[in-house]
């Protein structure tokens, strides 16, 4: 009998050992599979990034090959106005997702305006991680093409305007396209617009000699009325801006102090 129980005990120990080995082996297999999956995911992610970088490089070089005298005119104006090198402006333009807007601007009866913003944009730095491992977004000056309606304007705006519906060529770009800028540092767009109109636009209009079909130029009554209207607009703009900047800040009032002792309708009437 004793040997019988010993036999059963030995079998139980053996089975227990086998079961533990099976469980351990199963767990190890799961860990190895998970590790392999993660490694494959990292490899695929790395390959995807390399492929995207390769495609971006190809796209940039294709766009660089398209650059001609028209683009060079825009690049030189932007470089002079924003104080960047022409090479920096070129690299920015050919890397921009809205590069096609430039071609639409040059086309016959194309876009009437082409807008660039130069301002602080949050840029994710791969080597600037917080202690918890999350990305640290840092503000950095960036020049980019915009439609003007999707991004907040907080820096410098540079714009090109067409004067006709003719196709823009390398030979006529300087005559058919006007360039301008105005500053909106810290988001003060009204002050930037006021400066642009009062210090650039109005002086340019008042010194203009050729007014097209109007032979009398500045002596013409309609031209004088137009300049007076622009002056009046700038004056109104300036006054409105100052009123906004000097606005009264209302303090928050703890209303509980006043309504705490109001118990019945007559109390509310008396308080009113």
Coordinates of C-alpha atoms in Angstrom, one line a residue:
X1 CA 0.0 0.0 0.0
X2 CA 2.8 2.3 0.9
X3 CA 4.5 1.8 -2.4
X4 CA 1.1 2.3 -4.1
X5 CA 0.8 5.8 -2.5
X6 CA 4.4 6.5 -3.2
X7 CA 3.7 5.7 -6.8
X8 CA 0.7 8.0 -6.9
X9 CA 2.8 10.8 -5.2
X10 CA 5.5 10.4 -7.8
X11 CA 3.0 10.7 -10.6
X12 CA 1.5 13.8 -9.0
X13 CA 4.9 15.4 -8.7
X14 CA 5.7 14.5 -12.3
X15 CA 2.4 15.8 -13.6
X16 CA 2.8 19.0 -11.5
X17 CA 6.2 19.6 -13.0
X18 CA 4.9 18.9 -16.5
X19 CA 2.0 21.3 -16.0
X20 CA 4.3 24.1 -14.6
X21 CA 6.6 23.6 -17.6
X22 CA 3.7 23.8 -20.0
X23 CA 2.4 27.0 -18.4
X24 CA 5.9 28.5 -18.3
X25 CA 6.5 27.5 -21.9
X26 CA 3.1 28.9 -22.9
X27 CA 3.9 32.2 -21.2
X28 CA 7.3 32.4 -22.7
X29 CA 5.9 31.7 -26.2
X30 CA 3.4 34.5 -25.7
X31 CA 6.1 36.9 -24.6
X32 CA 8.3 35.9 -27.5
X33 CA 5.4 36.4 -30.0
X34 CA 4.6 39.8 -28.5
X35 CA 8.2 40.9 -28.6
X36 CA 8.5 39.7 -32.2
X37 CA 5.3 41.6 -33.1
X38 CA 6.6 44.8 -31.5
X39 CA 10.0 44.4 -33.4
X40 CA 8.2 43.9 -36.7
X41 CA 6.0 46.9 -36.0
X42 CA 9.1 49.1 -35.2
X43 CA 10.8 47.8 -38.4
X44 CA 7.7 48.5 -40.5
X45 CA 7.3 51.9 -38.9
X46 CA 11.0 52.7 -39.6
X47 CA 10.6 51.5 -43.2
X48 CA 7.5 53.7 -43.6
X49 CA 9.3 56.7 -42.4
X50 CA 12.2 56.1 -44.7
X51 CA 9.7 55.6 -47.6
X52 CA 7.9 58.9 -46.7
X53 CA 11.2 60.7 -46.5
X54 CA 12.2 59.3 -49.9
X55 CA 9.0 60.4 -51.5
X56 CA 9.3 63.9 -49.9
X57 CA 12.8 64.2 -51.3
X58 CA 11.6 63.2 -54.8
X59 CA 8.7 65.7 -54.6
X60 CA 11.0 68.5 -53.5
X61 CA 13.5 67.9 -56.3
X62 CA 10.6 67.8 -58.9
X63 CA 9.4 71.1 -57.6
X64 CA 12.9 72.6 -57.6
X65 CA 13.1 71.6 -61.3
X66 CA 10.0 73.7 -61.9
X67 CA 11.4 76.9 -60.5
X68 CA 11.9 79.6 -63.1
X69 CA 12.0 83.4 -63.2
X70 CA 8.5 83.8 -61.8
X71 CA 9.4 81.8 -58.7
X72 CA 12.7 83.6 -58.4
X73 CA 10.9 86.9 -58.3
X74 CA 8.6 85.8 -55.5
X75 CA 11.6 84.2 -53.6
X76 CA 13.7 87.4 -53.8
X77 CA 10.8 89.6 -52.6
X78 CA 10.1 87.3 -49.7
X79 CA 13.8 87.1 -48.8
X80 CA 14.2 90.9 -48.8
X81 CA 11.0 91.4 -46.8
X82 CA 11.4 88.7 -44.1
X83 CA 15.2 88.8 -43.8
X84 CA 15.8 85.3 -44.9
X85 CA 18.2 84.0 -47.5
X86 CA 16.8 83.1 -50.9
X87 CA 18.0 79.5 -50.4
X88 CA 16.0 79.3 -47.1
X89 CA 12.9 80.7 -48.8
X90 CA 13.3 78.3 -51.7
X91 CA 13.6 75.3 -49.4
X92 CA 10.5 76.4 -47.5
X93 CA 8.5 76.8 -50.7
X94 CA 9.3 73.5 -52.3
X95 CA 8.6 71.7 -49.0
X96 CA 5.2 73.3 -48.5
X97 CA 2.0 71.2 -48.8
X98 CA 0.3 74.2 -50.6
X99 CA 3.0 74.6 -53.3
X100 CA 0.3 74.1 -56.0
X101 CA -1.2 77.5 -55.0
X102 CA 1.8 79.2 -56.6
X103 CA 1.0 77.5 -59.9
X104 CA -2.6 78.5 -59.6
X105 CA -1.6 82.1 -58.9
X106 CA 0.5 82.1 -62.1
X107 CA -2.2 80.6 -64.3
X108 CA -4.4 82.7 -66.6
X109 CA -7.4 84.0 -64.6
X110 CA -5.8 82.3 -61.6
X111 CA -5.8 83.1 -57.9
X112 CA -5.9 86.9 -57.2
X113 CA -3.7 86.6 -54.2
X114 CA -0.9 84.5 -52.8
X115 CA -0.4 84.8 -49.0
X116 CA 2.6 83.8 -46.8
X117 CA 2.7 83.9 -43.0
X118 CA 6.0 84.1 -41.1
X119 CA 5.4 83.5 -37.4
X120 CA 5.9 81.1 -34.5
X121 CA 4.6 77.6 -35.1
X122 CA 4.8 74.7 -32.6
X123 CA 7.4 72.3 -33.9
X124 CA 7.7 68.8 -32.5
X125 CA 11.4 68.0 -31.6
X126 CA 12.2 64.3 -31.5
X127 CA 15.2 64.9 -29.2
X128 CA 13.2 67.2 -26.8
X129 CA 11.1 64.8 -24.8
X130 CA 9.6 65.4 -21.4
X131 CA 10.4 63.0 -18.5
X132 CA 7.2 61.1 -19.1
X133 CA 8.2 60.4 -22.7
X134 CA 5.7 62.8 -24.3
X135 CA 6.8 65.1 -27.1
X136 CA 7.8 68.6 -26.3
X137 CA 6.4 71.1 -28.8
X138 CA 8.6 74.2 -29.1
X139 CA 7.7 77.5 -30.9
X140 CA 9.8 78.2 -33.9
X141 CA 9.7 80.8 -36.7
X142 CA 8.3 79.3 -39.9
X143 CA 7.4 80.7 -43.4
X144 CA 4.5 79.0 -45.0
X145 CA 1.9 79.4 -47.7
X146 CA -1.7 80.0 -46.5
X147 CA -5.2 80.8 -47.7
X148 CA -5.4 83.2 -44.9
X149 CA -8.5 81.8 -43.3
X150 CA -7.4 78.5 -41.6
X151 CA -4.5 79.7 -39.4
X152 CA -4.4 82.3 -36.7
X153 CA -2.3 85.4 -37.8
X154 CA 0.2 86.3 -35.1
X155 CA 3.3 87.3 -37.0
X156 CA 4.2 88.8 -40.4
X157 CA 2.0 88.6 -43.5
X158 CA 3.6 88.8 -47.0
X159 CA 1.3 88.8 -50.0
X160 CA 1.3 89.0 -53.8
X161 CA -1.6 90.5 -55.7
X162 CA -2.4 90.1 -59.4
X163 CA -3.2 93.2 -61.4
X164 CA -4.8 91.4 -64.4
X165 CA -6.1 88.0 -65.5
X166 CA -3.2 87.5 -67.9
X167 CA -0.9 84.5 -67.5
X168 CA 2.1 85.3 -65.3
X169 CA 5.4 84.8 -67.1
X170 CA 9.0 85.4 -66.2
X171 CA 9.0 88.5 -68.4
X172 CA 5.8 90.2 -67.0
X173 CA 5.8 89.1 -63.3
X174 CA 7.3 92.3 -62.1
X175 CA 4.6 94.3 -63.9
X176 CA 1.6 92.1 -63.2
X177 CA 2.3 91.2 -59.6
X178 CA 2.4 93.6 -56.6
X179 CA 4.1 92.6 -53.4
X180 CA 3.2 93.9 -49.9
X181 CA 3.7 93.1 -46.2
X182 CA 2.2 94.0 -42.9
X183 CA 3.1 93.1 -39.4
X184 CA 0.8 91.5 -36.7
X185 CA 3.3 90.7 -34.0
X186 CA 1.6 89.4 -30.9
X187 CA -1.7 89.1 -32.8
X188 CA -2.3 92.9 -33.0
X189 CA -3.8 92.8 -36.5
X190 CA -5.5 96.2 -36.3
X191 CA -2.3 98.0 -35.5
X192 CA -0.5 96.2 -38.3
X193 CA -3.3 97.1 -40.8
X194 CA -3.3 100.7 -39.6
X195 CA 0.5 101.0 -40.0
X196 CA 0.3 99.4 -43.5
X197 CA -2.3 101.8 -44.7
X198 CA -1.1 105.0 -43.1
X199 CA 2.7 104.5 -43.6
X200 CA 2.8 102.6 -46.9
X201 CA -0.5 102.6 -48.9
X202 CA -1.6 106.2 -48.5
X203 CA 1.9 107.8 -49.1
X204 CA 2.2 105.6 -52.2
X205 CA -1.2 106.7 -53.5
X206 CA -0.5 110.4 -52.8
X207 CA 2.8 110.3 -54.7
X208 CA 1.4 108.4 -57.7
X209 CA 1.6 110.4 -60.9
X210 CA -0.2 108.0 -63.3
X211 CA -3.9 107.3 -62.6
X212 CA -4.6 105.6 -65.8
X213 CA -7.6 107.1 -67.7
X214 CA -7.8 110.0 -65.3
X215 CA -5.7 112.6 -66.9
X216 CA -5.8 115.2 -64.1
X217 CA -4.3 112.8 -61.6
X218 CA -4.4 114.1 -58.1
X219 CA -6.2 117.2 -59.1
X220 CA -9.3 115.2 -60.2
X221 CA -12.2 115.6 -57.7
X222 CA -13.0 111.8 -57.7
X223 CA -9.3 111.0 -56.8
X224 CA -9.4 113.6 -54.1
X225 CA -12.6 112.1 -52.7
X226 CA -11.1 108.6 -52.8
X227 CA -8.0 109.7 -50.9
X228 CA -10.1 111.5 -48.4
X229 CA -12.2 108.4 -47.8
X230 CA -9.1 106.3 -47.3
X231 CA -7.7 108.9 -44.8
X232 CA -11.0 108.9 -42.9
X233 CA -11.1 105.1 -42.8
X234 CA -7.6 104.9 -41.3
X235 CA -8.5 107.6 -38.8
X236 CA -11.6 105.6 -37.8
X237 CA -9.5 102.4 -37.6
X238 CA -7.0 104.1 -35.3
X239 CA -9.8 105.4 -33.0
X240 CA -11.4 102.0 -32.8
X241 CA -8.1 100.3 -32.0
X242 CA -7.4 102.7 -29.2
X243 CA -10.9 102.3 -27.8
X244 CA -10.4 98.5 -27.8
X245 CA -7.0 98.7 -26.2
X246 CA -8.3 101.1 -23.5
X247 CA -11.4 99.0 -22.8
X248 CA -12.8 98.8 -19.3
X249 CA -12.2 95.5 -17.5
X250 CA -15.2 94.5 -15.4
X251 CA -14.4 92.9 -12.1
X252 CA -16.1 89.6 -11.1
X253 CA -18.6 90.2 -8.3
X254 CA -19.6 87.6 -5.7
X255 CA -23.4 87.7 -6.1
X256 CA -23.9 85.4 -3.1
X257 CA -23.2 88.3 -0.8
X258 CA -26.2 90.1 -2.2
X259 CA -28.8 87.3 -2.5
X260 CA -27.9 85.4 0.6
X261 CA -30.5 87.2 2.7
X262 CA -33.3 87.4 0.1
X263 CA -36.1 85.2 1.4
X264 CA -39.3 86.3 -0.3
X265 CA -40.5 88.2 -3.4
X266 CA -40.7 91.5 -1.5
X267 CA -37.0 91.2 -0.6
X268 CA -36.2 90.7 -4.3
X269 CA -38.3 93.7 -5.3
X270 CA -36.6 95.9 -2.6
X271 CA -33.2 94.7 -3.9
X272 CA -34.1 95.6 -7.4

